[in-house]
CSV table of C-alpha atoms in Angstrom, one decimal:
chain,number,residue,atom,x,y,z
A,1338,MET,CA,-43.6,103.8,-138.0
A,1339,VAL,CA,-42.9,107.5,-138.5
A,1340,GLY,CA,-39.6,107.1,-136.7
A,1341,ASN,CA,-38.2,105.0,-139.5
A,1342,THR,CA,-39.3,107.5,-142.1
A,1343,LEU,CA,-37.8,110.5,-140.2
A,1344,ARG,CA,-34.5,108.6,-139.7
A,1345,GLU,CA,-34.3,107.7,-143.3
A,1346,ILE,CA,-34.9,111.3,-144.3
A,1347,ARG,CA,-32.2,112.5,-142.0
A,1348,GLU,CA,-29.7,110.0,-143.5
A,1349,ARG,CA,-30.5,111.3,-147.0
A,1350,ILE,CA,-29.7,114.9,-145.8
A,1351,ASP,CA,-26.6,113.7,-144.0
A,1352,ALA,CA,-25.4,112.2,-147.3
A,1353,LEU,CA,-25.7,115.6,-148.9
A,1354,ARG,CA,-23.9,117.6,-146.3
A,1355,ALA,CA,-20.5,119.4,-146.7
A,1356,GLY,CA,-19.0,120.6,-143.4
A,1357,ASP,CA,-17.6,123.8,-144.9
A,1358,GLY,CA,-20.1,124.3,-147.7
A,1359,ARG,CA,-21.2,127.8,-148.7
A,1360,PHE,CA,-24.9,127.1,-149.0
A,1361,TYR,CA,-27.6,126.5,-146.4
A,1362,VAL,CA,-31.4,126.4,-146.2
A,1363,VAL,CA,-33.7,128.7,-144.3
A,1364,CYS,CA,-37.4,129.7,-144.1
A,1365,ALA,CA,-37.8,132.7,-146.3
A,1366,ARG,CA,-40.3,134.3,-143.9
A,1367,THR,CA,-38.8,133.7,-140.5
A,1368,GLY,CA,-35.1,133.0,-141.0
A,1369,GLU,CA,-35.5,129.7,-139.1
A,1370,ARG,CA,-33.5,126.7,-140.1
A,1371,PRO,CA,-35.8,123.8,-139.0
A,1372,VAL,CA,-34.8,120.3,-138.0
A,1373,PRO,CA,-33.3,118.2,-139.7
A,1374,ILE,CA,-31.3,120.8,-141.7
A,1375,ALA,CA,-30.8,123.3,-138.9
A,1376,ASP,CA,-27.0,123.3,-138.9
A,1377,ALA,CA,-26.4,121.7,-142.3
A,1378,ARG,CA,-24.1,123.3,-145.0
A,1379,PHE,CA,-23.9,122.2,-148.6
A,1380,ASP,CA,-21.2,122.6,-151.3
A,1381,SER,CA,-23.5,123.6,-154.2
A,1382,ARG,CA,-26.8,125.3,-154.7
A,1383,ALA,CA,-28.3,122.3,-156.4
A,1384,THR,CA,-27.4,120.1,-153.5
A,1385,ALA,CA,-28.9,122.6,-151.1
A,1386,VAL,CA,-32.1,122.7,-153.2
A,1387,GLU,CA,-32.3,118.9,-153.0
A,1388,ALA,CA,-31.9,119.0,-149.2
A,1389,ALA,CA,-34.7,121.6,-148.9
A,1390,HIS,CA,-37.0,119.2,-150.8
A,1391,VAL,CA,-36.0,116.4,-148.5
A,1392,ALA,CA,-36.5,118.5,-145.4
A,1393,LYS,CA,-40.1,119.2,-146.5
A,1394,GLU,CA,-40.7,115.5,-146.6
A,1395,TYR,CA,-39.6,115.3,-142.9
A,1396,ARG,CA,-42.1,117.9,-141.9
A,1397,SER,CA,-44.8,116.3,-144.0
A,1398,ALA,CA,-44.3,113.1,-142.2
A,1399,LEU,CA,-44.8,114.8,-138.8
A,1400,ARG,CA,-47.8,116.7,-140.2
A,1401,ARG,CA,-49.7,113.4,-140.7
A,1402,TYR,CA,-50.1,113.4,-136.9
A,1403,ASP,CA,-50.7,117.1,-136.3
A,1404,PRO,CA,-52.0,119.0,-139.4
A,1405,SER,CA,-51.4,122.3,-137.6
A,1406,LEU,CA,-47.6,122.0,-138.0
A,1407,ALA,CA,-46.6,125.1,-139.9
A,1408,PHE,CA,-45.5,125.0,-143.5
A,1409,ARG,CA,-42.0,126.5,-144.2
A,1410,ASP,CA,-41.1,128.2,-147.4
A,1411,LEU,CA,-37.6,126.9,-147.6
A,1412,ILE,CA,-35.0,128.7,-149.7
A,1413,VAL,CA,-31.3,128.3,-150.4
A,1414,CYS,CA,-28.9,131.1,-149.2
A,1415,GLU,CA,-25.2,131.6,-149.7
A,1416,ASP,CA,-22.7,132.7,-147.1
A,1417,GLN,CA,-24.5,135.7,-145.6
A,1418,TRP,CA,-26.2,134.9,-142.3
A,1419,ILE,CA,-29.8,135.8,-141.6
A,1420,THR,CA,-29.8,138.3,-138.7
A,1421,ALA,CA,-32.4,139.2,-136.1
A,1422,ASP,CA,-33.3,142.3,-138.1
A,1423,ASP,CA,-34.0,140.3,-141.2
A,1424,ALA,CA,-36.3,137.7,-139.6
A,1425,GLU,CA,-39.9,137.9,-138.4
A,1426,THR,CA,-41.1,136.7,-135.1
A,1427,ASP,CA,-43.0,133.5,-135.9
A,1428,ALA,CA,-46.3,132.8,-134.1
A,1429,ASP,CA,-45.8,129.1,-134.7
A,1430,ASP,CA,-42.6,128.9,-132.6
A,1431,LEU,CA,-44.1,126.6,-130.0
A,1432,LEU,CA,-45.5,124.3,-132.7
A,1433,SER,CA,-42.1,124.1,-134.3
A,1434,PHE,CA,-40.3,123.5,-131.0
A,1435,CYS,CA,-42.6,120.7,-130.0
A,1436,HIS,CA,-42.4,118.9,-133.3
A,1437,ASP,CA,-38.6,119.3,-133.5
A,1438,VAL,CA,-38.3,117.7,-130.1
A,1439,ALA,CA,-40.8,114.9,-131.0
A,1440,GLY,CA,-39.1,114.3,-134.3
A,1441,VAL,CA,-35.6,113.7,-132.9
A,1442,PHE,CA,-37.1,111.3,-130.3
A,1443,PHE,CA,-39.0,109.3,-132.9
A,1444,GLU,CA,-35.8,109.0,-134.9
A,1445,THR,CA,-33.9,107.8,-131.9
A,1446,LEU,CA,-36.6,105.4,-130.8
A,1447,SER,CA,-36.6,103.9,-134.2
A,1448,GLU,CA,-32.8,103.6,-134.3
A,1449,ARG,CA,-32.8,101.9,-130.9
A,1450,GLY,CA,-35.5,99.5,-131.9
A,1451,TYR,CA,-38.1,100.8,-129.4
A,1452,ASP,CA,-41.0,100.2,-131.7
A,1453,GLU,CA,-43.4,99.5,-128.8
A,1454,VAL,CA,-42.5,102.8,-127.1
A,1455,GLU,CA,-43.1,104.7,-130.3
A,1456,ARG,CA,-46.4,102.9,-130.9
A,1457,ALA,CA,-47.5,103.8,-127.4
A,1458,VAL,CA,-46.7,107.4,-128.0
A,1459,PHE,CA,-49.0,107.5,-131.0
A,1460,ASP,CA,-51.7,105.5,-129.5
A,1461,ASP,CA,-51.9,107.8,-126.5
A,1462,TYR,CA,-51.6,110.9,-128.7
A,1463,LEU,CA,-54.3,109.9,-131.1
A,1464,ASP,CA,-56.7,109.1,-128.3
A,1465,ALA,CA,-56.1,112.5,-126.8
A,1466,ALA,CA,-56.3,114.3,-130.1
A,1467,GLU,CA,-59.9,113.4,-130.3
A,1468,VAL,CA,-60.8,115.5,-127.3
A,1469,VAL,CA,-58.1,118.2,-126.9
A,1470,ASP,CA,-58.2,121.7,-128.5
A,1471,ARG,CA,-56.5,121.8,-131.8
A,1472,ASP,CA,-54.0,124.4,-130.5
A,1473,GLU,CA,-53.0,122.0,-127.7
A,1474,LEU,CA,-52.1,119.1,-130.1
A,1475,CYS,CA,-48.4,119.9,-130.1
A,1476,LEU,CA,-48.3,119.9,-126.3
A,1477,GLU,CA,-50.2,116.7,-126.2
A,1478,LEU,CA,-47.6,115.1,-128.5
A,1479,LEU,CA,-44.9,115.9,-125.9
A,1480,ARG,CA,-47.1,114.7,-123.0
A,1481,SER,CA,-47.7,111.4,-124.8
A,1482,LEU,CA,-43.9,111.1,-125.4
A,1483,VAL,CA,-43.2,111.8,-121.7
A,1484,ASP,CA,-45.8,109.2,-120.5
A,1485,ALA,CA,-44.4,106.5,-122.9
A,1486,LEU,CA,-40.8,107.0,-121.9
A,1487,ASP,CA,-41.7,107.1,-118.2
A,1488,GLY,CA,-43.8,104.0,-118.3
A,1489,ARG,CA,-41.7,101.8,-120.6
A,1490,LEU,CA,-38.0,102.7,-120.2
A,1491,THR,CA,-35.7,102.3,-117.2
A,1492,PRO,CA,-33.8,105.5,-116.0
A,1493,SER,CA,-30.6,104.3,-117.6
A,1494,GLU,CA,-32.4,103.7,-120.9
A,1495,GLN,CA,-34.0,107.1,-120.6
A,1496,ALA,CA,-30.6,108.8,-120.0
A,1497,SER,CA,-29.1,107.2,-123.1
A,1498,LEU,CA,-32.1,108.0,-125.3
A,1499,VAL,CA,-32.4,111.6,-124.2
A,1500,ALA,CA,-28.7,112.2,-124.8
A,1501,SER,CA,-28.8,110.7,-128.3
A,1502,ALA,CA,-31.9,112.7,-129.1
A,1503,ALA,CA,-30.3,115.9,-128.0
A,1504,ASP,CA,-27.4,115.2,-130.3
A,1505,ARG,CA,-29.8,115.3,-133.3
A,1506,LEU,CA,-30.9,118.9,-132.5
A,1507,PRO,CA,-28.9,121.8,-133.9
A,1508,SER,CA,-26.0,123.1,-131.8
A,1509,PRO,CA,-26.8,126.2,-129.8
A,1510,ASP,CA,-24.2,128.2,-131.8
A,1511,ALA,CA,-25.8,127.3,-135.1
A,1512,GLU,CA,-29.3,128.0,-133.8
A,1513,GLU,CA,-28.4,131.4,-132.3
A,1514,ARG,CA,-26.5,132.4,-135.4
A,1515,ASP,CA,-28.9,131.2,-138.1
A,1516,ALA,CA,-32.4,131.3,-136.4
A,1517,SER,CA,-31.5,134.6,-134.7
A,1518,ILE,CA,-32.6,133.8,-131.2
A,1519,LEU,CA,-29.5,135.2,-129.5
A,1520,ARG,CA,-30.3,138.1,-127.3
A,1521,SER,CA,-28.9,140.0,-124.4
A,1522,SER,CA,-29.6,138.2,-121.1
A,1523,PRO,CA,-28.7,138.8,-117.5
A,1524,SER,CA,-25.1,138.0,-116.7
A,1525,ARG,CA,-24.7,134.5,-115.2
A,1526,ASP,CA,-21.9,132.5,-113.7
A,1527,GLU,CA,-20.4,129.6,-115.6
A,1528,ALA,CA,-22.8,127.1,-114.0
A,1529,GLY,CA,-25.9,129.2,-114.4
A,1530,GLN,CA,-25.3,130.4,-118.0
A,1531,PRO,CA,-26.5,127.2,-119.8
A,1532,VAL,CA,-29.5,127.0,-117.6
A,1533,ASP,CA,-30.4,130.6,-118.3
A,1534,ALA,CA,-29.8,130.1,-122.1
A,1535,THR,CA,-32.2,127.1,-122.1
A,1536,LEU,CA,-34.9,128.9,-120.2
A,1537,THR,CA,-34.5,131.9,-122.5
A,1538,ARG,CA,-35.1,129.5,-125.3
A,1539,LEU,CA,-38.3,128.0,-123.7
A,1540,SER,CA,-39.5,131.5,-123.0
A,1541,ASP,CA,-38.9,132.5,-126.7
A,1542,VAL,CA,-41.1,129.7,-127.9
A,1543,ASP,CA,-43.8,130.5,-125.3
A,1544,LEU,CA,-43.5,127.2,-123.5
A,1545,ILE,CA,-43.0,129.2,-120.3
A,1546,ALA,CA,-44.1,132.8,-119.6
A,1547,GLY,CA,-41.1,133.6,-117.4
A,1548,TYR,CA,-38.4,132.3,-115.2
A,1549,SER,CA,-35.7,133.0,-112.6
A,1550,VAL,CA,-32.3,131.4,-111.9
A,1551,SER,CA,-30.5,131.7,-108.6
A,1552,ALA,CA,-27.7,129.9,-106.7
A,1553,ALA,CA,-28.7,127.0,-104.5
A,1554,GLY,CA,-27.0,125.2,-101.7
A,1555,GLY,CA,-25.6,121.6,-101.7
A,1556,HIS,CA,-23.8,121.5,-105.1
A,1557,ALA,CA,-21.6,124.1,-106.8
A,1558,ARG,CA,-23.4,123.6,-110.1
A,1559,THR,CA,-27.0,123.4,-108.8
A,1560,ARG,CA,-29.4,126.3,-109.5
A,1561,SER,CA,-32.8,127.0,-108.1
A,1562,VAL,CA,-35.1,127.7,-111.0
A,1563,THR,CA,-38.7,129.0,-111.0
A,1564,LEU,CA,-41.0,128.7,-114.0
A,1565,SER,CA,-44.2,130.6,-114.5
A,1566,GLU,CA,-47.1,129.4,-116.6
A,1567,TYR,CA,-45.3,126.2,-117.9
A,1568,ALA,CA,-47.7,125.3,-120.7
A,1569,LEU,CA,-46.9,121.6,-120.6
A,1570,ALA,CA,-47.8,121.3,-116.9
A,1571,GLU,CA,-50.5,123.7,-116.1
A,1572,ASP,CA,-53.0,120.9,-115.6
A,1573,VAL,CA,-50.5,119.1,-113.3
A,1574,ARG,CA,-50.0,122.3,-111.2
A,1575,ALA,CA,-53.8,122.8,-110.8
A,1576,SER,CA,-54.3,119.2,-109.7
A,1577,VAL,CA,-51.5,119.3,-107.1
A,1578,ALA,CA,-52.6,122.7,-105.8
A,1579,ALA,CA,-56.1,121.2,-105.3
A,1580,GLY,CA,-54.7,118.2,-103.5
A,1581,GLU,CA,-56.1,115.8,-106.1
A,1582,ASP,CA,-52.9,114.0,-107.3
A,1583,PRO,CA,-50.4,112.9,-104.7
A,1584,ASP,CA,-48.4,110.9,-107.3
A,1585,ALA,CA,-48.1,113.8,-109.8
A,1586,ARG,CA,-45.0,114.2,-111.9
A,1587,LEU,CA,-43.7,117.4,-113.6
A,1588,PRO,CA,-42.6,116.8,-117.3
A,1589,THR,CA,-39.0,117.9,-117.6
A,1590,LEU,CA,-38.1,116.5,-121.0
A,1591,PRO,CA,-38.2,119.8,-123.1
A,1592,LEU,CA,-36.0,121.5,-120.5
A,1593,VAL,CA,-33.5,118.6,-120.3
A,1594,VAL,CA,-33.1,118.0,-124.0
A,1595,ASP,CA,-32.4,121.6,-124.7
A,1596,LEU,CA,-30.0,121.9,-121.8
A,1597,LEU,CA,-28.0,118.8,-122.9
A,1598,ARG,CA,-27.2,120.6,-126.1
A,1599,ARG,CA,-25.4,123.2,-124.0
A,1600,VAL,CA,-23.7,120.8,-121.5
A,1601,PRO,CA,-23.2,117.7,-123.6
A,1602,SER,CA,-20.3,116.4,-121.6
A,1603,GLY,CA,-22.1,116.4,-118.2
A,1604,ALA,CA,-25.1,114.7,-116.7
A,1605,VAL,CA,-28.2,116.8,-115.8
A,1606,ALA,CA,-30.3,116.3,-112.7
A,1607,ILE,CA,-33.7,117.8,-112.1
A,1608,GLU,CA,-35.0,117.5,-108.5
A,1609,ASP,CA,-37.1,119.0,-105.7
A,1610,ALA,CA,-40.1,120.1,-107.9
A,1611,THR,CA,-42.7,122.1,-106.0
A,1612,VAL,CA,-45.8,124.0,-107.0
A,1613,THR,CA,-45.8,127.8,-106.6
A,1614,GLU,CA,-48.5,130.4,-107.0
A,1615,ASP,CA,-48.1,130.8,-110.7
A,1616,GLY,CA,-45.8,127.9,-111.7
A,1617,TRP,CA,-43.0,125.7,-110.4
A,1618,ARG,CA,-39.8,125.7,-108.4
A,1619,LEU,CA,-37.1,123.1,-109.0
A,1620,ALA,CA,-33.4,122.4,-108.6
A,1621,VAL,CA,-31.3,122.0,-111.8
A,1622,THR,CA,-27.8,120.6,-111.6
A,1623,THR,CA,-25.4,120.4,-114.5
A,1624,GLY,CA,-22.4,118.1,-114.2
A,1625,ALA,CA,-24.3,116.0,-111.8
A,1626,GLU,CA,-22.8,112.7,-110.5
A,1627,SER,CA,-25.7,110.8,-112.1
A,1628,PRO,CA,-28.6,111.9,-114.3
A,1629,THR,CA,-32.1,112.1,-112.8
A,1630,GLY,CA,-35.4,113.6,-113.7
A,1631,LEU,CA,-34.6,113.6,-117.4
A,1632,VAL,CA,-38.2,112.9,-118.5
A,1633,SER,CA,-40.2,113.9,-115.5
A,1634,VAL,CA,-39.7,114.4,-111.8
A,1635,ALA,CA,-42.0,113.6,-108.8
A,1636,VAL,CA,-43.7,116.7,-107.4
A,1637,ASP,CA,-42.9,117.3,-103.7
A,1638,GLY,CA,-46.0,119.3,-103.0
A,1639,VAL,CA,-46.8,123.0,-102.7
A,1640,ALA,CA,-44.2,125.5,-101.8
């Protein structure tokens, strides 16, 4: 299974790492540092070059399932950080985001011995890939992942798996420094800031068209969130609005796995999902008493 391959590749890169090394690997065109080398440092140029070759193997393994995954011209840099002025905006950001998320989940499924779940993801994805538009393949991969985790794992298994997968993604500090996505954003209170940062990230990669965050009653760390044109769930929104799917669920996995990078010590809860005119409204709690809605959440109807 591809999860075994990805996990073995990551282990090879981990063996090359040096925590305070002077060298790192980036895409020459965009300044992006893709998974699985996003926050890796190396103690020599030769070691970094070797890691770059290994990272290409990781992306090649994922490309077997989605040929549209962008190629990256990986180069080795020393000490000087790539800044926003140096990097281009990449039209393939959504593709890269989806495959980064899928990749860390395949690694984690393999590590945990969930071979049947991983197989279910690919069976569902390959069936869908025969009929969906090529540009939708990366989204279909995430939908297949959500369906498999929802249908085959208990809530506690989901919570453990999602937390472990989030740990494999680059830290927000490294991502913002090296991939140059840090930007000015509206001032938020302590509880709202990580939610705002995550939604900014989802907007940057065009998974959502826009969002808002505001205080909500009931819990000091709960925020009312609206999402517009959430690409992963436009079909769900349409079916709920038309009254065609009373058992619909909103996929929350991309939001949650990014948010957990920013609040790793606390549980996340996603609740109260309703359809709005151009998207969704939901309640997001950081530091919740218990995790819920980590993969998907039941839709409560139309707002």
